Amino acid sequence: MCDKKGNSIVRAQQVPVEPVAEFMMTAGRELAAFYEAVFRRYGPKEAKMAAQNWIEEFETMGWSGDRALSH
């Protein structure tokens, strides 16, 4: 048996591939720009730590369907 609550969870996790791919490309460009700015200002050690922190924050983002990908 499928209940409505279970169906809504599955539906919230199904996101079209194209918006996700675009979102990931944008995130990659933003990380690269952020890394370069920190690298130029503070050097490679700080840039590496800042990029790792950026990635950790990115991984904690909620991926609740279309809302996470809206512009």
mmCIF file with all atom_site columns, N, CA and C in Angstrom:
data_model
loop_
_atom_site.group_PDB
_atom_site.id
_atom_site.type_symbol
_atom_site.label_atom_id
_atom_site.label_alt_id
_atom_site.label_comp_id
_atom_site.label_asym_id
_atom_site.label_entity_id
_atom_site.label_seq_id
_atom_site.pdbx_PDB_ins_code
_atom_site.Cartn_x
_atom_site.Cartn_y
_atom_site.Cartn_z
_atom_site.occupancy
_atom_site.B_iso_or_equiv
_atom_site.pdbx_formal_charge
_atom_site.auth_seq_id
_atom_site.auth_comp_id
_atom_site.auth_asym_id
_atom_site.auth_atom_id
_atom_site.pdbx_PDB_model_num
ATOM 1   N N  . MET A 1 1  ? 0.830  -1.192 0.000   1.00 0.00 ? 1  MET A N  1
ATOM 2   C CA . MET A 1 1  ? 0.000  0.000  0.000   1.00 0.00 ? 1  MET A CA 1
ATOM 3   C C  . MET A 1 1  ? 0.868  1.245  0.000   1.00 0.00 ? 1  MET A C  1
ATOM 4   N N  . CYS A 1 2  ? 0.441  2.253  -0.707  1.00 0.00 ? 2  CYS A N  1
ATOM 5   C CA . CYS A 1 2  ? 1.129  3.541  -0.733  1.00 0.00 ? 2  CYS A CA 1
ATOM 6   C C  . CYS A 1 2  ? 0.243  4.581  -0.089  1.00 0.00 ? 2  CYS A C  1
ATOM 7   N N  . ASP A 1 3  ? 0.778  5.283  0.866   1.00 0.00 ? 3  ASP A N  1
ATOM 8   C CA . ASP A 1 3  ? -0.011 6.370  1.438   1.00 0.00 ? 3  ASP A CA 1
ATOM 9   C C  . ASP A 1 3  ? 0.398  7.692  0.823   1.00 0.00 ? 3  ASP A C  1
ATOM 10  N N  . LYS A 1 4  ? -0.425 8.701  1.035   1.00 0.00 ? 4  LYS A N  1
ATOM 11  C CA . LYS A 1 4  ? -0.161 10.010 0.426   1.00 0.00 ? 4  LYS A CA 1
ATOM 12  C C  . LYS A 1 4  ? 1.129  10.620 0.947   1.00 0.00 ? 4  LYS A C  1
ATOM 13  N N  . LYS A 1 5  ? 1.429  10.421 2.216   1.00 0.00 ? 5  LYS A N  1
ATOM 14  C CA . LYS A 1 5  ? 2.653  10.987 2.777   1.00 0.00 ? 5  LYS A CA 1
ATOM 15  C C  . LYS A 1 5  ? 3.878  10.378 2.101   1.00 0.00 ? 5  LYS A C  1
ATOM 16  N N  . GLY A 1 6  ? 3.901  9.082  1.919   1.00 0.00 ? 6  GLY A N  1
ATOM 17  C CA . GLY A 1 6  ? 5.011  8.420  1.244   1.00 0.00 ? 6  GLY A CA 1
ATOM 18  C C  . GLY A 1 6  ? 5.162  8.888  -0.186  1.00 0.00 ? 6  GLY A C  1
ATOM 19  N N  . ASN A 1 7  ? 4.050  9.046  -0.882  1.00 0.00 ? 7  ASN A N  1
ATOM 20  C CA . ASN A 1 7  ? 4.095  9.518  -2.259  1.00 0.00 ? 7  ASN A CA 1
ATOM 21  C C  . ASN A 1 7  ? 4.633  10.931 -2.346  1.00 0.00 ? 7  ASN A C  1
ATOM 22  N N  . SER A 1 8  ? 4.299  11.791 -1.417  1.00 0.00 ? 8  SER A N  1
ATOM 23  C CA . SER A 1 8  ? 4.792  13.170 -1.462  1.00 0.00 ? 8  SER A CA 1
ATOM 24  C C  . SER A 1 8  ? 6.300  13.223 -1.239  1.00 0.00 ? 8  SER A C  1
ATOM 25  N N  . ILE A 1 9  ? 6.847  12.332 -0.435  1.00 0.00 ? 9  ILE A N  1
ATOM 26  C CA . ILE A 1 9  ? 8.294  12.288 -0.205  1.00 0.00 ? 9  ILE A CA 1
ATOM 27  C C  . ILE A 1 9  ? 8.998  11.878 -1.487  1.00 0.00 ? 9  ILE A C  1
ATOM 28  N N  . VAL A 1 10 ? 8.490  10.856 -2.153  1.00 0.00 ? 10 VAL A N  1
ATOM 29  C CA . VAL A 1 10 ? 9.089  10.410 -3.409  1.00 0.00 ? 10 VAL A CA 1
ATOM 30  C C  . VAL A 1 10 ? 9.004  11.516 -4.442  1.00 0.00 ? 10 VAL A C  1
ATOM 31  N N  . ARG A 1 11 ? 7.866  12.157 -4.563  1.00 0.00 ? 11 ARG A N  1
ATOM 32  C CA . ARG A 1 11 ? 7.668  13.223 -5.538  1.00 0.00 ? 11 ARG A CA 1
ATOM 33  C C  . ARG A 1 11 ? 8.598  14.401 -5.253  1.00 0.00 ? 11 ARG A C  1
ATOM 34  N N  . ALA A 1 12 ? 8.837  14.727 -4.008  1.00 0.00 ? 12 ALA A N  1
ATOM 35  C CA . ALA A 1 12 ? 9.712  15.855 -3.657  1.00 0.00 ? 12 ALA A CA 1
ATOM 36  C C  . ALA A 1 12 ? 11.155 15.577 -4.046  1.00 0.00 ? 12 ALA A C  1
ATOM 37  N N  . GLN A 1 13 ? 11.543 14.327 -4.121  1.00 0.00 ? 13 GLN A N  1
ATOM 38  C CA . GLN A 1 13 ? 12.923 13.989 -4.454  1.00 0.00 ? 13 GLN A CA 1
ATOM 39  C C  . GLN A 1 13 ? 13.155 13.826 -5.946  1.00 0.00 ? 13 GLN A C  1
ATOM 40  N N  . GLN A 1 14 ? 12.107 13.836 -6.747  1.00 0.00 ? 14 GLN A N  1
ATOM 41  C CA . GLN A 1 14 ? 12.245 13.678 -8.188  1.00 0.00 ? 14 GLN A CA 1
ATOM 42  C C  . GLN A 1 14 ? 12.338 15.048 -8.839  1.00 0.00 ? 14 GLN A C  1
ATOM 43  N N  . VAL A 1 15 ? 13.503 15.377 -9.324  1.00 0.00 ? 15 VAL A N  1
ATOM 44  C CA . VAL A 1 15 ? 13.756 16.669 -9.953  1.00 0.00 ? 15 VAL A CA 1
ATOM 45  C C  . VAL A 1 15 ? 14.291 16.394 -11.348 1.00 0.00 ? 15 VAL A C  1
ATOM 46  N N  . PRO A 1 16 ? 13.822 17.130 -12.359 1.00 0.00 ? 16 PRO A N  1
ATOM 47  C CA . PRO A 1 16 ? 14.354 16.926 -13.707 1.00 0.00 ? 16 PRO A CA 1
ATOM 48  C C  . PRO A 1 16 ? 15.869 17.093 -13.747 1.00 0.00 ? 16 PRO A C  1
ATOM 49  N N  . VAL A 1 17 ? 16.513 16.309 -14.580 1.00 0.00 ? 17 VAL A N  1
ATOM 50  C CA . VAL A 1 17 ? 17.971 16.282 -14.656 1.00 0.00 ? 17 VAL A CA 1
ATOM 51  C C  . VAL A 1 17 ? 18.542 17.616 -15.134 1.00 0.00 ? 17 VAL A C  1
ATOM 52  N N  . GLU A 1 18 ? 17.922 18.259 -16.102 1.00 0.00 ? 18 GLU A N  1
ATOM 53  C CA . GLU A 1 18 ? 18.485 19.487 -16.672 1.00 0.00 ? 18 GLU A CA 1
ATOM 54  C C  . GLU A 1 18 ? 18.670 20.600 -15.639 1.00 0.00 ? 18 GLU A C  1
ATOM 55  N N  . PRO A 1 19 ? 17.658 20.894 -14.809 1.00 0.00 ? 19 PRO A N  1
ATOM 56  C CA . PRO A 1 19 ? 17.886 21.942 -13.802 1.00 0.00 ? 19 PRO A CA 1
ATOM 57  C C  . PRO A 1 19 ? 18.978 21.581 -12.797 1.00 0.00 ? 19 PRO A C  1
ATOM 58  N N  . VAL A 1 20 ? 19.077 20.318 -12.447 1.00 0.00 ? 20 VAL A N  1
ATOM 59  C CA . VAL A 1 20 ? 20.112 19.884 -11.503 1.00 0.00 ? 20 VAL A CA 1
ATOM 60  C C  . VAL A 1 20 ? 21.487 20.067 -12.128 1.00 0.00 ? 20 VAL A C  1
ATOM 61  N N  . ALA A 1 21 ? 21.626 19.670 -13.395 1.00 0.00 ? 21 ALA A N  1
ATOM 62  C CA . ALA A 1 21 ? 22.909 19.818 -14.087 1.00 0.00 ? 21 ALA A CA 1
ATOM 63  C C  . ALA A 1 21 ? 23.295 21.295 -14.182 1.00 0.00 ? 21 ALA A C  1
ATOM 64  N N  . GLU A 1 22 ? 22.339 22.143 -14.500 1.00 0.00 ? 22 GLU A N  1
ATOM 65  C CA . GLU A 1 22 ? 22.612 23.578 -14.594 1.00 0.00 ? 22 GLU A CA 1
ATOM 66  C C  . GLU A 1 22 ? 23.014 24.143 -13.226 1.00 0.00 ? 22 GLU A C  1
ATOM 67  N N  . PHE A 1 23 ? 22.309 23.715 -12.196 1.00 0.00 ? 23 PHE A N  1
ATOM 68  C CA . PHE A 1 23 ? 22.600 24.160 -10.833 1.00 0.00 ? 23 PHE A CA 1
ATOM 69  C C  . PHE A 1 23 ? 24.015 23.752 -10.422 1.00 0.00 ? 23 PHE A C  1
ATOM 70  N N  . MET A 1 24 ? 24.399 22.514 -10.743 1.00 0.00 ? 24 MET A N  1
ATOM 71  C CA . MET A 1 24 ? 25.728 22.029 -10.384 1.00 0.00 ? 24 MET A CA 1
ATOM 72  C C  . MET A 1 24 ? 26.822 22.764 -11.154 1.00 0.00 ? 24 MET A C  1
ATOM 73  N N  . MET A 1 25 ? 26.575 23.068 -12.423 1.00 0.00 ? 25 MET A N  1
ATOM 74  C CA . MET A 1 25 ? 27.554 23.824 -13.220 1.00 0.00 ? 25 MET A CA 1
ATOM 75  C C  . MET A 1 25 ? 27.735 25.227 -12.628 1.00 0.00 ? 25 MET A C  1
ATOM 76  N N  . THR A 1 26 ? 26.630 25.848 -12.251 1.00 0.00 ? 26 THR A N  1
ATOM 77  C CA . THR A 1 26 ? 26.702 27.183 -11.649 1.00 0.00 ? 26 THR A CA 1
ATOM 78  C C  . THR A 1 26 ? 27.461 27.122 -10.326 1.00 0.00 ? 26 THR A C  1
ATOM 79  N N  . ALA A 1 27 ? 27.181 26.125 -9.530  1.00 0.00 ? 27 ALA A N  1
ATOM 80  C CA . ALA A 1 27 ? 27.874 25.971 -8.245  1.00 0.00 ? 27 ALA A CA 1
ATOM 81  C C  . ALA A 1 27 ? 29.372 25.775 -8.465  1.00 0.00 ? 27 ALA A C  1
ATOM 82  N N  . GLY A 1 28 ? 29.725 25.002 -9.476  1.00 0.00 ? 28 GLY A N  1
ATOM 83  C CA . GLY A 1 28 ? 31.139 24.780 -9.783  1.00 0.00 ? 28 GLY A CA 1
ATOM 84  C C  . GLY A 1 28 ? 31.844 26.065 -10.182 1.00 0.00 ? 28 GLY A C  1
ATOM 85  N N  . ARG A 1 29 ? 31.175 26.871 -10.991 1.00 0.00 ? 29 ARG A N  1
ATOM 86  C CA . ARG A 1 29 ? 31.759 28.157 -11.401 1.00 0.00 ? 29 ARG A CA 1
ATOM 87  C C  . ARG A 1 29 ? 31.905 29.094 -10.199 1.00 0.00 ? 29 ARG A C  1
ATOM 88  N N  . GLU A 1 30 ? 30.894 29.106 -9.337  1.00 0.00 ? 30 GLU A N  1
ATOM 89  C CA . GLU A 1 30 ? 30.964 29.953 -8.150  1.00 0.00 ? 30 GLU A CA 1
ATOM 90  C C  . GLU A 1 30 ? 32.088 29.520 -7.226  1.00 0.00 ? 30 GLU A C  1
ATOM 91  N N  . LEU A 1 31 ? 32.258 28.214 -7.052  1.00 0.00 ? 31 LEU A N  1
ATOM 92  C CA . LEU A 1 31 ? 33.353 27.715 -6.212  1.00 0.00 ? 31 LEU A CA 1
ATOM 93  C C  . LEU A 1 31 ? 34.702 28.098 -6.806  1.00 0.00 ? 31 LEU A C  1
ATOM 94  N N  . ALA A 1 32 ? 34.847 27.967 -8.118  1.00 0.00 ? 32 ALA A N  1
ATOM 95  C CA . ALA A 1 32 ? 36.113 28.317 -8.771  1.00 0.00 ? 32 ALA A CA 1
ATOM 96  C C  . ALA A 1 32 ? 36.432 29.795 -8.588  1.00 0.00 ? 32 ALA A C  1
ATOM 97  N N  . ALA A 1 33 ? 35.439 30.653 -8.744  1.00 0.00 ? 33 ALA A N  1
ATOM 98  C CA . ALA A 1 33 ? 35.646 32.091 -8.568  1.00 0.00 ? 33 ALA A CA 1
ATOM 99  C C  . ALA A 1 33 ? 35.990 32.411 -7.114  1.00 0.00 ? 33 ALA A C  1
ATOM 100 N N  . PHE A 1 34 ? 35.303 31.761 -6.191  1.00 0.00 ? 34 PHE A N  1
ATOM 101 C CA . PHE A 1 34 ? 35.563 31.965 -4.771  1.00 0.00 ? 34 PHE A CA 1
ATOM 102 C C  . PHE A 1 34 ? 36.982 31.520 -4.425  1.00 0.00 ? 34 PHE A C  1
ATOM 103 N N  . TYR A 1 35 ? 37.373 30.348 -4.900  1.00 0.00 ? 35 TYR A N  1
ATOM 104 C CA . TYR A 1 35 ? 38.717 29.826 -4.641  1.00 0.00 ? 35 TYR A CA 1
ATOM 105 C C  . TYR A 1 35 ? 39.770 30.789 -5.179  1.00 0.00 ? 35 TYR A C  1
ATOM 106 N N  . GLU A 1 36 ? 39.590 31.246 -6.404  1.00 0.00 ? 36 GLU A N  1
ATOM 107 C CA . GLU A 1 36 ? 40.574 32.153 -7.006  1.00 0.00 ? 36 GLU A CA 1
ATOM 108 C C  . GLU A 1 36 ? 40.700 33.451 -6.214  1.00 0.00 ? 36 GLU A C  1
ATOM 109 N N  . ALA A 1 37 ? 39.572 33.995 -5.778  1.00 0.00 ? 37 ALA A N  1
ATOM 110 C CA . ALA A 1 37 ? 39.612 35.246 -5.007  1.00 0.00 ? 37 ALA A CA 1
ATOM 111 C C  . ALA A 1 37 ? 40.346 35.056 -3.680  1.00 0.00 ? 37 ALA A C  1
ATOM 112 N N  . VAL A 1 38 ? 40.043 33.973 -2.981  1.00 0.00 ? 38 VAL A N  1
ATOM 113 C CA . VAL A 1 38 ? 40.719 33.708 -1.706  1.00 0.00 ? 38 VAL A CA 1
ATOM 114 C C  . VAL A 1 38 ? 42.197 33.413 -1.948  1.00 0.00 ? 38 VAL A C  1
ATOM 115 N N  . PHE A 1 39 ? 42.506 32.656 -2.992  1.00 0.00 ? 39 PHE A N  1
ATOM 116 C CA . PHE A 1 39 ? 43.893 32.333 -3.325  1.00 0.00 ? 39 PHE A CA 1
ATOM 117 C C  . PHE A 1 39 ? 44.701 33.604 -3.569  1.00 0.00 ? 39 PHE A C  1
ATOM 118 N N  . ARG A 1 40 ? 44.153 34.517 -4.352  1.00 0.00 ? 40 ARG A N  1
ATOM 119 C CA . ARG A 1 40 ? 44.876 35.762 -4.663  1.00 0.00 ? 40 ARG A CA 1
ATOM 120 C C  . ARG A 1 40 ? 45.079 36.629 -3.432  1.00 0.00 ? 40 ARG A C  1
ATOM 121 N N  . ARG A 1 41 ? 44.102 36.633 -2.556  1.00 0.00 ? 41 ARG A N  1
ATOM 122 C CA . ARG A 1 41 ? 44.172 37.508 -1.381  1.00 0.00 ? 41 ARG A CA 1
ATOM 123 C C  . ARG A 1 41 ? 44.974 36.895 -0.222  1.00 0.00 ? 41 ARG A C  1
ATOM 124 N N  . TYR A 1 42 ? 44.784 35.578 0.006   1.00 0.00 ? 42 TYR A N  1
ATOM 125 C CA . TYR A 1 42 ? 45.337 34.967 1.211   1.00 0.00 ? 42 TYR A CA 1
ATOM 126 C C  . TYR A 1 42 ? 46.306 33.817 0.968   1.00 0.00 ? 42 TYR A C  1
ATOM 127 N N  . GLY A 1 43 ? 46.388 33.319 -0.273  1.00 0.00 ? 43 GLY A N  1
ATOM 128 C CA . GLY A 1 43 ? 47.325 32.243 -0.569  1.00 0.00 ? 43 GLY A CA 1
ATOM 129 C C  . GLY A 1 43 ? 46.667 30.878 -0.664  1.00 0.00 ? 43 GLY A C  1
ATOM 130 N N  . PRO A 1 44 ? 47.462 29.880 -1.053  1.00 0.00 ? 44 PRO A N  1
ATOM 131 C CA . PRO A 1 44 ? 46.912 28.551 -1.337  1.00 0.00 ? 44 PRO A CA 1
ATOM 132 C C  . PRO A 1 44 ? 46.368 27.802 -0.125  1.00 0.00 ? 44 PRO A C  1
ATOM 133 N N  . LYS A 1 45 ? 47.014 27.955 1.015   1.00 0.00 ? 45 LYS A N  1
ATOM 134 C CA . LYS A 1 45 ? 46.556 27.237 2.209   1.00 0.00 ? 45 LYS A CA 1
ATOM 135 C C  . LYS A 1 45 ? 45.164 27.699 2.621   1.00 0.00 ? 45 LYS A C  1
ATOM 136 N N  . GLU A 1 46 ? 44.971 29.008 2.694   1.00 0.00 ? 46 GLU A N  1
ATOM 137 C CA . GLU A 1 46 ? 43.663 29.556 3.058   1.00 0.00 ? 46 GLU A CA 1
ATOM 138 C C  . GLU A 1 46 ? 42.617 29.257 1.988   1.00 0.00 ? 46 GLU A C  1
ATOM 139 N N  . ALA A 1 47 ? 43.030 29.292 0.722   1.00 0.00 ? 47 ALA A N  1
ATOM 140 C CA . ALA A 1 47 ? 42.090 29.012 -0.372  1.00 0.00 ? 47 ALA A CA 1
ATOM 141 C C  . ALA A 1 47 ? 41.590 27.575 -0.284  1.00 0.00 ? 47 ALA A C  1
ATOM 142 N N  . LYS A 1 48 ? 42.477 26.646 0.020   1.00 0.00 ? 48 LYS A N  1
ATOM 143 C CA . LYS A 1 48 ? 42.084 25.247 0.140   1.00 0.00 ? 48 LYS A CA 1
ATOM 144 C C  . LYS A 1 48 ? 41.103 25.063 1.290   1.00 0.00 ? 48 LYS A C  1
ATOM 145 N N  . MET A 1 49 ? 41.394 25.659 2.439   1.00 0.00 ? 49 MET A N  1
ATOM 146 C CA . MET A 1 49 ? 40.485 25.551 3.589   1.00 0.00 ? 49 MET A CA 1
ATOM 147 C C  . MET A 1 49 ? 39.137 26.204 3.294   1.00 0.00 ? 49 MET A C  1
ATOM 148 N N  . ALA A 1 50 ? 39.167 27.359 2.635   1.00 0.00 ? 50 ALA A N  1
ATOM 149 C CA . ALA A 1 50 ? 37.917 28.050 2.306   1.00 0.00 ? 50 ALA A CA 1
ATOM 150 C C  . ALA A 1 50 ? 37.082 27.232 1.331   1.00 0.00 ? 50 ALA A C  1
ATOM 151 N N  . ALA A 1 51 ? 37.729 26.631 0.343   1.00 0.00 ? 51 ALA A N  1
ATOM 152 C CA . ALA A 1 51 ? 37.010 25.797 -0.618  1.00 0.00 ? 51 ALA A CA 1
ATOM 153 C C  . ALA A 1 51 ? 36.409 24.573 0.062   1.00 0.00 ? 51 ALA A C  1
ATOM 154 N N  . GLN A 1 52 ? 37.148 23.967 0.970   1.00 0.00 ? 52 GLN A N  1
ATOM 155 C CA . GLN A 1 52 ? 36.612 22.820 1.701   1.00 0.00 ? 52 GLN A CA 1
ATOM 156 C C  . GLN A 1 52 ? 35.401 23.220 2.528   1.00 0.00 ? 52 GLN A C  1
ATOM 157 N N  . ASN A 1 53 ? 35.468 24.382 3.170   1.00 0.00 ? 53 ASN A N  1
ATOM 158 C CA . ASN A 1 53 ? 34.322 24.878 3.929   1.00 0.00 ? 53 ASN A CA 1
ATOM 159 C C  . ASN A 1 53 ? 33.128 25.156 3.019   1.00 0.00 ? 53 ASN A C  1
ATOM 160 N N  . TRP A 1 54 ? 33.395 25.735 1.844   1.00 0.00 ? 54 TRP A N  1
ATOM 161 C CA . TRP A 1 54 ? 32.343 26.019 0.868   1.00 0.00 ? 54 TRP A CA 1
ATOM 162 C C  . TRP A 1 54 ? 31.642 24.724 0.462   1.00 0.00 ? 54 TRP A C  1
ATOM 163 N N  . ILE A 1 55 ? 32.432 23.695 0.186   1.00 0.00 ? 55 ILE A N  1
ATOM 164 C CA . ILE A 1 55 ? 31.874 22.410 -0.232  1.00 0.00 ? 55 ILE A CA 1
ATOM 165 C C  . ILE A 1 55 ? 31.042 21.790 0.893   1.00 0.00 ? 55 ILE A C  1
ATOM 166 N N  . GLU A 1 56 ? 31.532 21.864 2.109   1.00 0.00 ? 56 GLU A N  1
ATOM 167 C CA . GLU A 1 56 ? 30.782 21.329 3.244   1.00 0.00 ? 56 GLU A CA 1
ATOM 168 C C  . GLU A 1 56 ? 29.441 22.032 3.385   1.00 0.00 ? 56 GLU A C  1
ATOM 169 N N  . GLU A 1 57 ? 29.431 23.346 3.239   1.00 0.00 ? 57 GLU A N  1
ATOM 170 C CA . GLU A 1 57 ? 28.168 24.095 3.307   1.00 0.00 ? 57 GLU A CA 1
ATOM 171 C C  . GLU A 1 57 ? 27.245 23.717 2.157   1.00 0.00 ? 57 GLU A C  1
ATOM 172 N N  . PHE A 1 58 ? 27.806 23.564 0.973   1.00 0.00 ? 58 PHE A N  1
ATOM 173 C CA . PHE A 1 58 ? 27.018 23.184 -0.192  1.00 0.00 ? 58 PHE A CA 1
ATOM 174 C C  . PHE A 1 58 ? 26.347 21.830 0.029   1.00 0.00 ? 58 PHE A C  1
ATOM 175 N N  . GLU A 1 59 ? 27.069 20.907 0.638   1.00 0.00 ? 59 GLU A N  1
ATOM 176 C CA . GLU A 1 59 ? 26.528 19.575 0.881   1.00 0.00 ? 59 GLU A CA 1
ATOM 177 C C  . GLU A 1 59 ? 25.401 19.580 1.897   1.00 0.00 ? 59 GLU A C  1
ATOM 178 N N  . THR A 1 60 ? 25.318 20.593 2.747   1.00 0.00 ? 60 THR A N  1
ATOM 179 C CA . THR A 1 60 ? 24.261 20.646 3.750   1.00 0.00 ? 60 THR A CA 1
ATOM 180 C C  . THR A 1 60 ? 22.975 21.283 3.221   1.00 0.00 ? 60 THR A C  1
ATOM 181 N N  . MET A 1 61 ? 23.014 21.775 1.996   1.00 0.00 ? 61 MET A N  1
ATOM 182 C CA . MET A 1 61 ? 21.829 22.413 1.427   1.00 0.00 ? 61 MET A CA 1
ATOM 183 C C  . MET A 1 61 ? 20.692 21.414 1.320   1.00 0.00 ? 61 MET A C  1
ATOM 184 N N  . GLY A 1 62 ? 19.486 21.903 1.530   1.00 0.00 ? 62 GLY A N  1
ATOM 185 C CA . GLY A 1 62 ? 18.306 21.059 1.371   1.00 0.00 ? 62 GLY A CA 1
ATOM 186 C C  . GLY A 1 62 ? 17.974 20.889 -0.103  1.00 0.00 ? 62 GLY A C  1
ATOM 187 N N  . TRP A 1 63 ? 17.710 19.681 -0.512  1.00 0.00 ? 63 TRP A N  1
ATOM 188 C CA . TRP A 1 63 ? 17.353 19.387 -1.904  1.00 0.00 ? 63 TRP A CA 1
ATOM 189 C C  . TRP A 1 63 ? 15.905 18.955 -1.945  1.00 0.00 ? 63 TRP A C  1
ATOM 190 N N  . SER A 1 64 ? 15.009 19.856 -1.593  1.00 0.00 ? 64 SER A N  1
ATOM 191 C CA . SER A 1 64 ? 13.594 19.513 -1.518  1.00 0.00 ? 64 SER A CA 1
ATOM 192 C C  . SER A 1 64 ? 12.865 19.869 -2.807  1.00 0.00 ? 64 SER A C  1
ATOM 193 N N  . GLY A 1 65 ? 13.167 19.157 -3.855  1.00 0.00 ? 65 GLY A N  1
ATOM 194 C CA . GLY A 1 65 ? 12.435 19.328 -5.104  1.00 0.00 ? 65 GLY A CA 1
ATOM 195 C C  . GLY A 1 65 ? 12.742 20.631 -5.820  1.00 0.00 ? 65 GLY A C  1
ATOM 196 N N  . ASP A 1 66 ? 11.770 21.133 -6.521  1.00 0.00 ? 66 ASP A N  1
ATOM 197 C CA . ASP A 1 66 ? 11.927 22.329 -7.353  1.00 0.00 ? 66 ASP A CA 1
ATOM 198 C C  . ASP A 1 66 ? 12.299 23.569 -6.551  1.00 0.00 ? 66 ASP A C  1
ATOM 199 N N  . ARG A 1 67 ? 11.896 23.635 -5.312  1.00 0.00 ? 67 ARG A N  1
ATOM 200 C CA . ARG A 1 67 ? 12.187 24.819 -4.501  1.00 0.00 ? 67 ARG A CA 1
ATOM 201 C C  . ARG A 1 67 ? 13.677 25.076 -4.381  1.00 0.00 ? 67 ARG A C  1
ATOM 202 N N  . ALA A 1 68 ? 14.474 24.019 -4.290  1.00 0.00 ? 68 ALA A N  1
ATOM 203 C CA . ALA A 1 68 ? 15.933 24.169 -4.161  1.00 0.00 ? 68 ALA A CA 1
ATOM 204 C C  . ALA A 1 68 ? 16.556 24.676 -5.440  1.00 0.00 ? 68 ALA A C  1
ATOM 205 N N  . LEU A 1 69 ? 15.861 24.528 -6.550  1.00 0.00 ? 69 LEU A N  1
ATOM 206 C CA . LEU A 1 69 ? 16.427 24.889 -7.835  1.00 0.00 ? 69 LEU A CA 1
ATOM 207 C C  . LEU A 1 69 ? 15.796 26.140 -8.427  1.00 0.00 ? 69 LEU A C  1
ATOM 208 N N  . SER A 1 70 ? 14.884 26.757 -7.703  1.00 0.00 ? 70 SER A N  1
ATOM 209 C CA . SER A 1 70 ? 14.244 27.958 -8.254  1.00 0.00 ? 70 SER A CA 1
ATOM 210 C C  . SER A 1 70 ? 15.221 29.112 -8.288  1.00 0.00 ? 70 SER A C  1
ATOM 211 N N  . HIS A 1 71 ? 15.043 30.002 -9.262  1.00 0.00 ? 71 HIS A N  1
ATOM 212 C CA . HIS A 1 71 ? 15.949 31.141 -9.423  1.00 0.00 ? 71 HIS A CA 1
ATOM 213 C C  . HIS A 1 71 ? 15.392 32.369 -8.783  1.00 0.00 ? 71 HIS A C  1
#
